[in-house]
């Protein structure tokens, strides 16, 4: 398995992670998603991790990175389908997945993305209080 | 990897096959999809095989089976993202995937499913012959 497929669905990209994200694969995925957002102008990314039962700090960081990078390209990231054990592990590792939203399943994630994009379109009175403290 | 996840998206189910479907996994997938159609009342199934580069007669048969079984439960099956080499192999194996539709990518597959369901909905003049045979 060389690459995790990224499916385009209208304004969204859908990624289903079904295998252990060893280092090379995770970095490829990160790069592929960012390229795909750039190419398609997608506004949202749904990452389904319902088949992932083991998570480590590297994978947590990669998901966080995808969120931040996509945000820079004006796309929101929603992680869906997280197993309870994975949520526990992430918190115990001190990785609360900043920069990404989460939802229980794909449908709810899709609704969340639609809301986010709608809200962004509605409230375009940009008050540029960017928090640059990091 | 125990199970291939089946994602519910409104009236559709989406399955992304990313690993080699060895026998047990393929049979489980078949059973899981049929159960899921039954549980959710889904009207369409999208099977993305863009990450599949090797196909054998068993996998071809399983996909055909999924199509026929789902049809019995009133759901259409569309296989999307087939690689050219896989198409060649399927024809050479004499497995033209009867019972399933195909489309180039997920978006086109989704459109095809919507068309199919629409056509079916248009021509429903419900004659309440409830089949109570069970």
Tab-separated table of N, CA, C and O in Angstrom, chain A:
chain	number	residue	atom	x	y	z
A	1	UNK	N	0.852	-1.200	0.000
A	1	UNK	CA	0.000	0.000	0.000
A	1	UNK	C	0.881	1.241	0.000
A	1	UNK	O	1.635	1.506	0.922
A	2	UNK	N	0.782	2.026	-1.063
A	2	UNK	CA	1.659	3.171	-1.227
A	2	UNK	C	1.055	4.452	-0.694
A	2	UNK	O	1.741	5.252	-0.072
A	3	UNK	N	-0.206	4.625	-0.958
A	3	UNK	CA	-0.842	5.896	-0.707
A	3	UNK	C	-2.242	5.678	-0.148
A	3	UNK	O	-2.919	4.738	-0.542
A	4	UNK	N	-2.650	6.560	0.762
A	4	UNK	CA	-4.029	6.519	1.220
A	4	UNK	C	-4.862	7.358	0.257
A	4	UNK	O	-4.532	8.522	0.016
A	5	UNK	N	-5.918	6.804	-0.316
A	5	UNK	CA	-6.683	7.583	-1.299
A	5	UNK	C	-7.432	8.750	-0.668
A	5	UNK	O	-7.924	8.657	0.453
A	6	UNK	N	-7.484	9.839	-1.388
A	6	UNK	CA	-8.221	11.023	-0.957
A	6	UNK	C	-9.373	11.198	-1.944
A	6	UNK	O	-9.140	11.378	-3.136
A	7	UNK	N	-10.581	11.108	-1.433
A	7	UNK	CA	-11.745	11.179	-2.321
A	7	UNK	C	-12.308	12.588	-2.335
A	7	UNK	O	-12.491	13.199	-1.285
A	8	UNK	N	-12.579	13.077	-3.513
A	8	UNK	CA	-13.165	14.404	-3.621
A	8	UNK	C	-14.674	14.273	-3.692
A	8	UNK	O	-15.205	13.511	-4.491
A	9	UNK	N	-15.371	15.022	-2.833
A	9	UNK	CA	-16.824	15.028	-2.874
A	9	UNK	C	-17.279	16.470	-2.828
A	9	UNK	O	-17.404	17.052	-1.754
A	10	UNK	N	-17.512	17.043	-3.977
A	10	UNK	CA	-17.914	18.434	-4.038
A	10	UNK	C	-16.853	19.311	-3.412
A	10	UNK	O	-15.694	19.280	-3.822
A	11	UNK	N	-17.243	20.064	-2.395
A	11	UNK	CA	-16.313	20.994	-1.764
A	11	UNK	C	-15.419	20.320	-0.732
A	11	UNK	O	-14.582	20.971	-0.119
A	12	UNK	N	-15.683	19.021	-0.489
A	12	UNK	CA	-14.973	18.353	0.590
A	12	UNK	C	-14.038	17.264	0.078
A	12	UNK	O	-14.237	16.727	-0.998
A	13	UNK	N	-13.057	16.986	0.896
A	13	UNK	CA	-12.208	15.824	0.639
A	13	UNK	C	-12.459	14.812	1.752
A	13	UNK	O	-12.631	15.196	2.912
A	14	UNK	N	-12.497	13.561	1.392
A	14	UNK	CA	-12.731	12.522	2.390
A	14	UNK	C	-11.560	11.554	2.395
A	14	UNK	O	-11.159	11.041	1.360
A	15	UNK	N	-11.028	11.332	3.585
A	15	UNK	CA	-9.899	10.413	3.738
A	15	UNK	C	-10.286	9.376	4.782
A	15	UNK	O	-10.710	9.735	5.877
A	16	UNK	N	-10.191	8.124	4.436
A	16	UNK	CA	-10.471	7.059	5.395
A	16	UNK	C	-9.158	6.377	5.731
A	16	UNK	O	-8.525	5.793	4.866
A	17	UNK	N	-8.767	6.460	6.984
A	17	UNK	CA	-7.515	5.823	7.398
A	17	UNK	C	-7.834	4.430	7.926
A	17	UNK	O	-8.567	4.286	8.887
A	18	UNK	N	-7.316	3.420	7.237
A	18	UNK	CA	-7.651	2.041	7.605
A	18	UNK	C	-6.435	1.256	8.035
A	18	UNK	O	-6.546	0.125	8.472
A	19	UNK	N	-5.276	1.847	7.861
A	19	UNK	CA	-4.056	1.100	8.180
A	19	UNK	C	-3.247	1.895	9.193
A	19	UNK	O	-3.515	3.069	9.438
A	20	UNK	N	-2.292	1.225	9.799
A	20	UNK	CA	-1.420	1.941	10.716
A	20	UNK	C	-0.612	2.959	9.933
A	20	UNK	O	-0.003	2.640	8.916
A	21	UNK	N	-0.634	4.184	10.413
A	21	UNK	CA	0.096	5.245	9.725
A	21	UNK	C	1.553	5.215	10.145
A	21	UNK	O	1.960	5.935	11.043
A	22	UNK	N	2.326	4.365	9.507
A	22	UNK	CA	3.753	4.413	9.798
A	22	UNK	C	4.311	5.703	9.196
A	22	UNK	O	3.646	6.376	8.399
A	23	UNK	N	5.510	6.056	9.566
A	23	UNK	CA	5.996	7.416	9.354
A	23	UNK	C	5.915	7.908	7.913
A	23	UNK	O	5.395	8.976	7.639
A	24	UNK	N	6.438	7.098	6.990
A	24	UNK	CA	6.488	7.516	5.582
A	24	UNK	C	5.072	7.769	5.039
A	24	UNK	O	4.792	8.766	4.383
A	25	UNK	N	4.171	6.832	5.351
A	25	UNK	CA	2.799	6.904	4.858
A	25	UNK	C	2.091	8.149	5.397
A	25	UNK	O	1.360	8.840	4.675
A	26	UNK	N	2.334	8.452	6.670
A	26	UNK	CA	1.692	9.608	7.295
A	26	UNK	C	2.197	10.903	6.666
A	26	UNK	O	1.409	11.815	6.386
A	27	UNK	N	3.488	10.972	6.422
A	27	UNK	CA	4.048	12.186	5.820
A	27	UNK	C	3.551	12.350	4.386
A	27	UNK	O	3.254	13.457	3.937
A	28	UNK	N	3.446	11.226	3.669
A	28	UNK	CA	2.894	11.275	2.313
A	28	UNK	C	1.451	11.776	2.341
A	28	UNK	O	1.052	12.583	1.503
A	29	UNK	N	0.692	11.258	3.313
A	29	UNK	CA	-0.714	11.659	3.408
A	29	UNK	C	-0.825	13.155	3.646
A	29	UNK	O	-1.618	13.847	3.000
A	30	UNK	N	-0.018	13.642	4.587
A	30	UNK	CA	-0.001	15.074	4.894
A	30	UNK	C	0.247	15.883	3.617
A	30	UNK	O	-0.507	16.801	3.285
A	31	UNK	N	1.293	15.490	2.878
A	31	UNK	CA	1.643	16.218	1.649
A	31	UNK	C	0.535	16.099	0.601
A	31	UNK	O	0.180	17.086	-0.062
A	32	UNK	N	-0.015	14.891	0.458
A	32	UNK	CA	-1.054	14.665	-0.552
A	32	UNK	C	-2.294	15.511	-0.267
A	32	UNK	O	-2.898	16.068	-1.185
A	33	UNK	N	-2.675	15.569	1.016
A	33	UNK	CA	-3.881	16.332	1.360
A	33	UNK	C	-3.673	17.793	1.033
A	33	UNK	O	-4.535	18.437	0.424
A	34	UNK	N	-2.532	18.328	1.429
A	34	UNK	CA	-2.294	19.758	1.186
A	34	UNK	C	-2.280	20.053	-0.312
A	34	UNK	O	-2.883	21.021	-0.777
A	35	UNK	N	-1.639	19.164	-1.082
A	35	UNK	CA	-1.619	19.346	-2.542
A	35	UNK	C	-3.032	19.300	-3.118
A	35	UNK	O	-3.393	20.073	-3.993
A	36	UNK	N	-3.805	18.346	-2.593
A	36	UNK	CA	-5.169	18.151	-3.106
A	36	UNK	C	-6.041	19.364	-2.780
A	36	UNK	O	-6.858	19.780	-3.606
A	37	UNK	N	-5.883	19.912	-1.585
A	37	UNK	CA	-6.644	21.116	-1.223
A	37	UNK	C	-6.281	22.241	-2.184
A	37	UNK	O	-7.143	22.948	-2.709
A	38	UNK	N	-5.008	22.357	-2.444
A	38	UNK	CA	-4.528	23.398	-3.346
A	38	UNK	C	-5.088	23.205	-4.748
A	38	UNK	O	-5.537	24.148	-5.399
A	39	UNK	N	-5.107	21.957	-5.209
A	39	UNK	CA	-5.524	21.666	-6.575
A	39	UNK	C	-7.039	21.831	-6.752
A	39	UNK	O	-7.497	22.357	-7.758
A	40	UNK	N	-7.787	21.363	-5.757
A	40	UNK	CA	-9.240	21.316	-5.932
A	40	UNK	C	-9.959	22.521	-5.331
A	40	UNK	O	-11.136	22.717	-5.597
A	41	UNK	N	-9.257	23.285	-4.505
A	41	UNK	CA	-9.931	24.388	-3.823
A	41	UNK	C	-10.958	23.894	-2.825
A	41	UNK	O	-11.964	24.554	-2.572
A	42	UNK	N	-10.726	22.727	-2.256
A	42	UNK	CA	-11.671	22.162	-1.288
A	42	UNK	C	-11.765	23.058	-0.061
A	42	UNK	O	-10.791	23.702	0.322
A	43	UNK	N	-12.951	23.101	0.540
A	43	UNK	CA	-13.149	23.939	1.712
A	43	UNK	C	-13.158	23.135	2.999
A	43	UNK	O	-13.154	23.709	4.082
A	44	UNK	N	-13.249	21.827	2.885
A	44	UNK	CA	-13.290	21.020	4.098
A	44	UNK	C	-12.659	19.660	3.891
A	44	UNK	O	-12.661	19.134	2.778
A	45	UNK	N	-12.103	19.127	4.966
A	45	UNK	CA	-11.475	17.806	4.897
A	45	UNK	C	-12.065	16.945	6.004
A	45	UNK	O	-12.091	17.346	7.163
A	46	UNK	N	-12.552	15.780	5.628
A	46	UNK	CA	-13.088	14.837	6.603
A	46	UNK	C	-12.106	13.680	6.718
A	46	UNK	O	-11.810	13.022	5.721
A	47	UNK	N	-11.613	13.451	7.904
A	47	UNK	CA	-10.703	12.322	8.101
A	47	UNK	C	-11.397	11.299	8.986
A	47	UNK	O	-11.688	11.570	10.147
A	48	UNK	N	-11.696	10.153	8.415
A	48	UNK	CA	-12.373	9.106	9.174
A	48	UNK	C	-11.339	8.175	9.777
A	48	UNK	O	-10.552	7.565	9.056
A	49	UNK	N	-11.346	8.059	11.110
A	49	UNK	CA	-10.361	7.185	11.754
A	49	UNK	C	-11.060	6.073	12.532
A	49	UNK	O	-10.517	5.556	13.509
A	50	UNK	N	-12.258	5.706	12.053
A	50	UNK	CA	-13.013	4.684	12.795
A	50	UNK	C	-12.311	3.329	12.793
A	50	UNK	O	-12.560	2.499	13.663
A	51	UNK	N	-11.435	3.103	11.815
A	51	UNK	CA	-10.735	1.813	11.775
A	51	UNK	C	-9.392	1.870	12.504
A	51	UNK	O	-8.666	0.883	12.529
A	52	UNK	N	-9.081	3.020	13.072
A	52	UNK	CA	-7.796	3.166	13.754
A	52	UNK	C	-7.986	2.832	15.228
A	52	UNK	O	-8.807	3.445	15.905
A	53	UNK	N	-7.254	1.848	15.705
A	53	UNK	CA	-7.412	1.477	17.112
A	53	UNK	C	-6.179	1.838	17.928
A	53	UNK	O	-6.223	1.847	19.143
A	54	UNK	N	-5.102	2.140	17.233
A	54	UNK	CA	-3.868	2.485	17.945
A	54	UNK	C	-3.394	3.836	17.442
A	54	UNK	O	-3.337	4.080	16.229
A	55	UNK	N	-3.092	4.723	18.366
A	55	UNK	CA	-2.623	6.041	17.967
A	55	UNK	C	-1.388	6.370	18.787
A	55	UNK	O	-1.293	5.998	19.950
A	56	UNK	N	-0.407	6.986	18.161
A	56	UNK	CA	0.761	7.399	18.928
A	56	UNK	C	0.958	8.903	18.745
A	56	UNK	O	0.203	9.559	18.026
A	57	UNK	N	1.962	9.427	19.411
A	57	UNK	CA	2.124	10.879	19.388
A	57	UNK	C	2.449	11.372	17.980
A	57	UNK	O	2.054	12.462	17.587
A	58	UNK	N	3.118	10.539	17.193
A	58	UNK	CA	3.463	10.944	15.828
A	58	UNK	C	2.199	11.152	14.991
A	58	UNK	O	2.027	12.181	14.339
A	59	UNK	N	1.311	10.177	15.082
A	59	UNK	CA	0.081	10.280	14.307
A	59	UNK	C	-0.768	11.457	14.789
A	59	UNK	O	-1.362	12.169	13.981
A	60	UNK	N	-0.818	11.642	16.113
A	60	UNK	CA	-1.549	12.783	16.648
A	60	UNK	C	-0.999	14.085	16.085
A	60	UNK	O	-1.750	14.993	15.724
A	61	UNK	N	0.326	14.149	15.987
A	61	UNK	CA	0.954	15.368	15.494
A	61	UNK	C	0.654	15.564	14.004
A	61	UNK	O	0.374	16.683	13.557
A	62	UNK	N	0.683	14.481	13.251
A	62	UNK	CA	0.402	14.571	11.814
A	62	UNK	C	-1.027	15.100	11.588
A	62	UNK	O	-1.254	15.978	10.748
A	63	UNK	N	-1.973	14.574	12.350
A	63	UNK	CA	-3.362	15.033	12.185
A	63	UNK	C	-3.471	16.508	12.540
A	63	UNK	O	-4.115	17.285	11.831
A	64	UNK	N	-2.815	16.891	13.628
A	64	UNK	CA	-2.785	18.311	13.991
A	64	UNK	C	-2.192	19.156	12.878
A	64	UNK	O	-2.723	20.203	12.519
A	65	UNK	N	-1.081	18.680	12.318
A	65	UNK	CA	-0.426	19.405	11.214
A	65	UNK	C	-1.347	19.580	10.018
A	65	UNK	O	-1.404	20.653	9.417
A	66	UNK	N	-2.045	18.485	9.672
A	66	UNK	CA	-2.958	18.555	8.523
A	66	UNK	C	-3.990	19.659	8.766
A	66	UNK	O	-4.288	20.451	7.878
A	67	UNK	N	-4.501	19.707	10.007
A	67	UNK	CA	-5.480	20.740	10.353
A	67	UNK	C	-4.930	22.140	10.164
A	67	UNK	O	-5.572	22.995	9.558
A	68	UNK	N	-3.721	22.363	10.672
A	68	UNK	CA	-3.148	23.710	10.613
A	68	UNK	C	-2.795	24.093	9.173
A	68	UNK	O	-3.096	25.204	8.710
A	69	UNK	N	-2.193	23.149	8.448
A	69	UNK	CA	-1.824	23.431	7.057
A	69	UNK	C	-3.056	23.726	6.208
A	69	UNK	O	-3.051	24.650	5.387
A	70	UNK	N	-4.101	22.931	6.408
A	70	UNK	CA	-5.309	23.116	5.605
A	70	UNK	C	-5.949	24.457	5.916
A	70	UNK	O	-6.455	25.138	5.027
A	71	UNK	N	-5.911	24.812	7.208
A	71	UNK	CA	-6.473	26.094	7.627
A	71	UNK	C	-5.778	27.239	6.882
A	71	UNK	O	-6.418	28.215	6.477
A	72	UNK	N	-4.478	27.105	6.697
A	72	UNK	CA	-3.726	28.129	5.957
A	72	UNK	C	-4.210	28.226	4.512
A	72	UNK	O	-4.104	29.273	3.879
A	73	UNK	N	-4.732	27.112	4.004
A	73	UNK	CA	-5.276	27.117	2.639
A	73	UNK	C	-6.792	27.284	2.656
A	73	UNK	O	-7.468	26.949	1.685
A	74	UNK	N	-7.323	27.742	3.797
A	74	UNK	CA	-8.745	28.058	3.905
A	74	UNK	C	-9.641	26.824	3.858
A	74	UNK	O	-10.731	26.860	3.283
A	75	UNK	N	-9.189	25.748	4.428
A	75	UNK	CA	-10.041	24.560	4.521
A	75	UNK	C	-10.083	24.107	5.983
A	75	UNK	O	-9.080	24.165	6.682
A	76	UNK	N	-11.261	23.689	6.428
A	76	UNK	CA	-11.399	23.192	7.795
A	76	UNK	C	-11.224	21.677	7.817
A	76	UNK	O	-11.574	21.000	6.857
A	77	UNK	N	-10.708	21.176	8.921
A	77	UNK	CA	-10.508	19.736	9.041
A	77	UNK	C	-11.383	19.180	10.156
A	77	UNK	O	-11.436	19.745	11.246
A	78	UNK	N	-12.082	18.110	9.871
A	78	UNK	CA	-12.888	17.438	10.885
A	78	UNK	C	-12.464	15.976	10.946
A	78	UNK	O	-12.405	15.293	9.926
A	79	UNK	N	-12.138	15.536	12.146
A	79	UNK	CA	-11.782	14.130	12.366
A	79	UNK	C	-13.015	13.423	12.897
A	79	UNK	O	-13.631	13.886	13.857
A	80	UNK	N	-13.401	12.335	12.252
A	80	UNK	CA	-14.630	11.651	12.663
A	80	UNK	C	-14.376	10.186	12.988
A	80	UNK	O	-13.407	9.591	12.528
A	81	UNK	N	-15.281	9.624	13.773
A	81	UNK	CA	-15.267	8.184	14.028
A	81	UNK	C	-14.226	7.728	15.027
A	81	UNK	O	-13.881	6.546	15.050
A	82	UNK	N	-13.757	8.635	15.862
A	82	UNK	CA	-12.700	8.232	16.798
A	82	UNK	C	-13.212	7.215	17.814
A	82	UNK	O	-14.270	7.398	18.400
A	83	UNK	N	-12.451	6.173	17.998
A	83	UNK	CA	-12.827	5.182	19.006
A	83	UNK	C	-12.511	5.725	20.400
A	83	UNK	O	-11.546	6.469	20.575
A	84	UNK	N	-13.338	5.336	21.373
A	84	UNK	CA	-13.127	5.845	22.735
A	84	UNK	C	-11.695	5.648	23.231
A	84	UNK	O	-11.108	6.560	23.822
A	85	UNK	N	-11.131	4.501	22.954
A	85	UNK	CA	-9.773	4.218	23.440
A	85	UNK	C	-8.761	5.188	22.835
A	85	UNK	O	-7.788	5.581	23.485
A	86	UNK	N	-9.019	5.570	21.586
A	86	UNK	CA	-8.112	6.512	20.923
A	86	UNK	C	-8.224	7.892	21.576
A	86	UNK	O	-7.215	8.573	21.800
A	87	UNK	N	-9.453	8.293	21.916
A	87	UNK	CA	-9.651	9.581	22.579
A	87	UNK	C	-8.911	9.598	23.916
A	87	UNK	O	-8.227	10.571	24.267
A	88	UNK	N	-9.025	8.492	24.645
A	88	UNK	CA	-8.345	8.389	25.941
A	88	UNK	C	-6.830	8.513	25.747
A	88	UNK	O	-6.154	9.286	26.429
A	89	UNK	N	-6.327	7.759	24.770
A	89	UNK	CA	-4.880	7.777	24.526
A	89	UNK	C	-4.398	9.172	24.154
A	89	UNK	O	-3.366	9.641	24.641
A	90	UNK	N	-5.150	9.841	23.281
A	90	UNK	CA	-4.723	11.167	22.829
A	90	UNK	C	-4.611	12.130	24.003
A	90	UNK	O	-3.654	12.902	24.097
A	91	UNK	N	-5.600	12.067	24.904
A	91	UNK	CA	-5.567	12.968	26.059
A	91	UNK	C	-4.415	12.595	26.982
A	91	UNK	O	-3.689	13.457	27.473
A	92	UNK	N	-4.222	11.301	27.164
A	92	UNK	CA	-3.126	10.863	28.029
A	92	UNK	C	-1.759	11.246	27.468
A	92	UNK	O	-0.809	11.494	28.201
A	93	UNK	N	-1.696	11.290	26.143
A	93	UNK	CA	-0.439	11.696	25.500
A	93	UNK	C	-0.286	13.218	25.501
A	93	UNK	O	0.734	13.741	25.066
A	94	UNK	N	-1.331	13.902	25.951
A	94	UNK	CA	-1.296	15.365	25.925
A	94	UNK	C	-1.439	15.932	24.527
A	94	UNK	O	-0.839	16.949	24.187
A	95	UNK	N	-2.221	15.252	23.690
A	95	UNK	CA	-2.418	15.702	22.305
A	95	UNK	C	-3.908	15.927	22.035
A	95	UNK	O	-4.570	15.066	21.457
A	96	UNK	N	-4.452	17.034	22.455
A	96	UNK	CA	-5.897	17.200	22.288
A	96	UNK	C	-6.307	17.622	20.874
A	96	UNK	O	-7.404	18.122	20.675
A	97	UNK	N	-5.455	17.397	19.873
A	97	UNK	CA	-5.762	17.687	18.461
A	97	UNK	C	-6.225	19.127	18.251
A	97	UNK	O	-7.337	19.357	17.770
A	98	UNK	N	-5.375	20.047	18.625
A	98	UNK	CA	-5.691	21.458	18.359
A	98	UNK	C	-5.745	21.695	16.857
A	98	UNK	O	-4.987	21.109	16.095
A	99	UNK	N	-6.638	22.565	16.459
A	99	UNK	CA	-6.676	22.941	15.042
A	99	UNK	C	-7.600	22.091	14.204
A	99	UNK	O	-7.862	22.408	13.059
A	100	UNK	N	-8.080	20.990	14.769
A	100	UNK	CA	-9.059	20.209	14.021
A	100	UNK	C	-10.342	20.112	14.837
A	100	UNK	O	-10.316	20.179	16.061
A	101	UNK	N	-11.453	19.991	14.146
A	101	UNK	CA	-12.715	19.738	14.814
A	101	UNK	C	-12.931	18.233	14.836
A	101	UNK	O	-12.312	17.492	14.079
A	102	UNK	N	-13.814	17.792	15.702
A	102	UNK	CA	-14.131	16.365	15.719
A	102	UNK	C	-15.639	16.188	15.706
A	102	UNK	O	-16.394	17.073	16.117
A	103	UNK	N	-16.062	15.048	15.193
A	103	UNK	CA	-17.481	14.711	15.186
A	103	UNK	C	-17.597	13.206	15.324
A	103	UNK	O	-16.637	12.473	15.082
A	104	UNK	N	-18.798	12.761	15.703
A	104	UNK	CA	-18.965	11.341	16.009
A	104	UNK	C	-18.876	10.465	14.764
A	104	UNK	O	-18.272	9.392	14.791
A	105	UNK	N	-19.481	10.896	13.680
A	105	UNK	CA	-19.439	10.071	12.467
A	105	UNK	C	-19.419	10.978	11.225
A	105	UNK	O	-19.491	12.202	11.337
A	106	UNK	N	-19.318	10.365	10.071
A	106	UNK	CA	-19.141	11.130	8.840
A	106	UNK	C	-20.300	12.098	8.603
A	106	UNK	O	-20.091	13.250	8.229
A	107	UNK	N	-21.521	11.612	8.836
A	107	UNK	CA	-22.671	12.488	8.587
A	107	UNK	C	-22.612	13.736	9.451
A	107	UNK	O	-22.815	14.847	8.962
A	108	UNK	N	-22.333	13.540	10.747
A	108	UNK	CA	-22.274	14.700	11.647
A	108	UNK	C	-21.097	15.590	11.288
A	108	UNK	O	-21.175	16.815	11.378
A	109	UNK	N	-19.994	14.959	10.869
A	109	UNK	CA	-18.830	15.736	10.442
A	109	UNK	C	-19.145	16.582	9.227
A	109	UNK	O	-18.741	17.746	9.130
A	110	UNK	N	-19.889	16.002	8.310
A	110	UNK	CA	-20.274	16.715	7.093
A	110	UNK	C	-21.163	17.914	7.438
A	110	UNK	O	-20.981	19.011	6.902
A	111	UNK	N	-22.125	17.682	8.353
A	111	UNK	CA	-22.994	18.774	8.784
A	111	UNK	C	-22.170	19.885	9.429
A	111	UNK	O	-22.396	21.066	9.177
A	112	UNK	N	-21.220	19.476	10.267
A	112	UNK	CA	-20.368	20.443	10.953
A	112	UNK	C	-19.592	21.281	9.941
A	112	UNK	O	-19.544	22.513	10.032
A	113	UNK	N	-19.028	20.617	8.939
A	113	UNK	CA	-18.266	21.329	7.909
A	113	UNK	C	-19.154	22.311	7.165
A	113	UNK	O	-18.765	23.449	6.904
A	114	UNK	N	-20.353	21.837	6.819
A	114	UNK	CA	-21.272	22.723	6.093
A	114	UNK	C	-21.593	23.954	6.930
A	114	UNK	O	-21.619	25.070	6.428
A	115	UNK	N	-21.838	23.725	8.226
A	115	UNK	CA	-22.093	24.846	9.140
A	115	UNK	C	-20.916	25.805	9.158
A	115	UNK	O	-21.081	27.010	9.022
A	116	UNK	N	-19.725	25.249	9.327
A	116	UNK	CA	-18.512	26.077	9.419
A	116	UNK	C	-18.378	26.952	8.187
A	116	UNK	O	-18.111	28.144	8.274
A	117	UNK	N	-18.526	26.329	7.039
A	117	UNK	CA	-18.340	27.067	5.796
A	117	UNK	C	-19.429	28.111	5.644
A	117	UNK	O	-19.185	29.248	5.259
A	118	UNK	N	-20.648	27.728	6.005
A	118	UNK	CA	-21.769	28.660	5.935
A	118	UNK	C	-21.502	29.854	6.828
A	118	UNK	O	-21.650	30.995	6.426
A	119	UNK	N	-21.110	29.551	8.070
A	119	UNK	CA	-20.851	30.609	9.045
A	119	UNK	C	-19.766	31.541	8.513
A	119	UNK	O	-19.895	32.763	8.582
A	120	UNK	N	-18.731	30.939	7.936
A	120	UNK	CA	-17.663	31.781	7.406
A	120	UNK	C	-18.159	32.677	6.294
A	120	UNK	O	-17.780	33.822	6.190
A	121	UNK	N	-19.024	32.128	5.472
A	121	UNK	CA	-19.563	32.930	4.383
A	121	UNK	C	-20.459	34.034	4.935
A	121	UNK	O	-20.411	35.167	4.497
A	122	UNK	N	-21.279	33.665	5.956
A	122	UNK	CA	-22.209	34.633	6.540
A	122	UNK	C	-21.476	35.800	7.206
A	122	UNK	O	-21.840	36.945	7.031
A	123	UNK	N	-20.514	35.463	8.021
A	123	UNK	CA	-19.906	36.475	8.890
A	123	UNK	C	-18.650	37.080	8.294
A	123	UNK	O	-17.670	37.278	8.987
A	124	UNK	N	-18.669	37.342	7.048
A	124	UNK	CA	-17.445	37.912	6.492
A	124	UNK	C	-17.306	39.394	6.833
A	124	UNK	O	-17.433	40.250	5.984
A	125	UNK	N	-17.168	39.661	8.142
A	125	UNK	CA	-16.688	40.979	8.543
A	125	UNK	C	-15.387	40.712	9.280
A	125	UNK	O	-15.354	40.654	10.503
A	126	UNK	N	-14.348	40.467	8.577
A	126	UNK	CA	-13.146	39.967	9.228
A	126	UNK	C	-12.553	40.977	10.199
A	126	UNK	O	-12.178	42.080	9.808
A	127	UNK	N	-12.563	40.622	11.496
A	127	UNK	CA	-11.856	41.452	12.470
A	127	UNK	C	-10.515	40.781	12.724
A	127	UNK	O	-10.443	39.726	13.324
A	128	UNK	N	-9.510	41.425	12.244
A	128	UNK	CA	-8.219	40.735	12.168
A	128	UNK	C	-7.469	40.667	13.486
A	128	UNK	O	-6.361	41.163	13.614
A	129	UNK	N	-8.124	40.079	14.499
A	129	UNK	CA	-7.400	39.876	15.757
A	129	UNK	C	-6.716	38.531	15.729
A	129	UNK	O	-7.080	37.605	16.429
A	130	UNK	N	-5.788	38.395	14.869
A	130	UNK	CA	-5.120	37.102	14.809
A	130	UNK	C	-4.282	36.902	16.056
A	130	UNK	O	-3.495	37.767	16.422
A	131	UNK	N	-4.497	35.791	16.690
A	131	UNK	CA	-3.634	35.449	17.816
A	131	UNK	C	-2.326	34.919	17.266
A	131	UNK	O	-2.288	33.829	16.741
A	132	UNK	N	-1.331	35.691	17.390
A	132	UNK	CA	-0.042	35.228	16.860
A	132	UNK	C	0.814	34.612	17.954
A	132	UNK	O	1.920	34.179	17.706
A	133	UNK	N	0.245	34.621	19.178
A	133	UNK	CA	1.009	34.038	20.281
A	133	UNK	C	1.073	32.538	20.116
A	133	UNK	O	0.071	31.866	20.213
A	134	UNK	N	2.162	32.041	19.847
A	134	UNK	CA	2.314	30.563	19.761
A	134	UNK	C	3.778	30.212	20.041
A	134	UNK	O	4.669	30.734	19.384
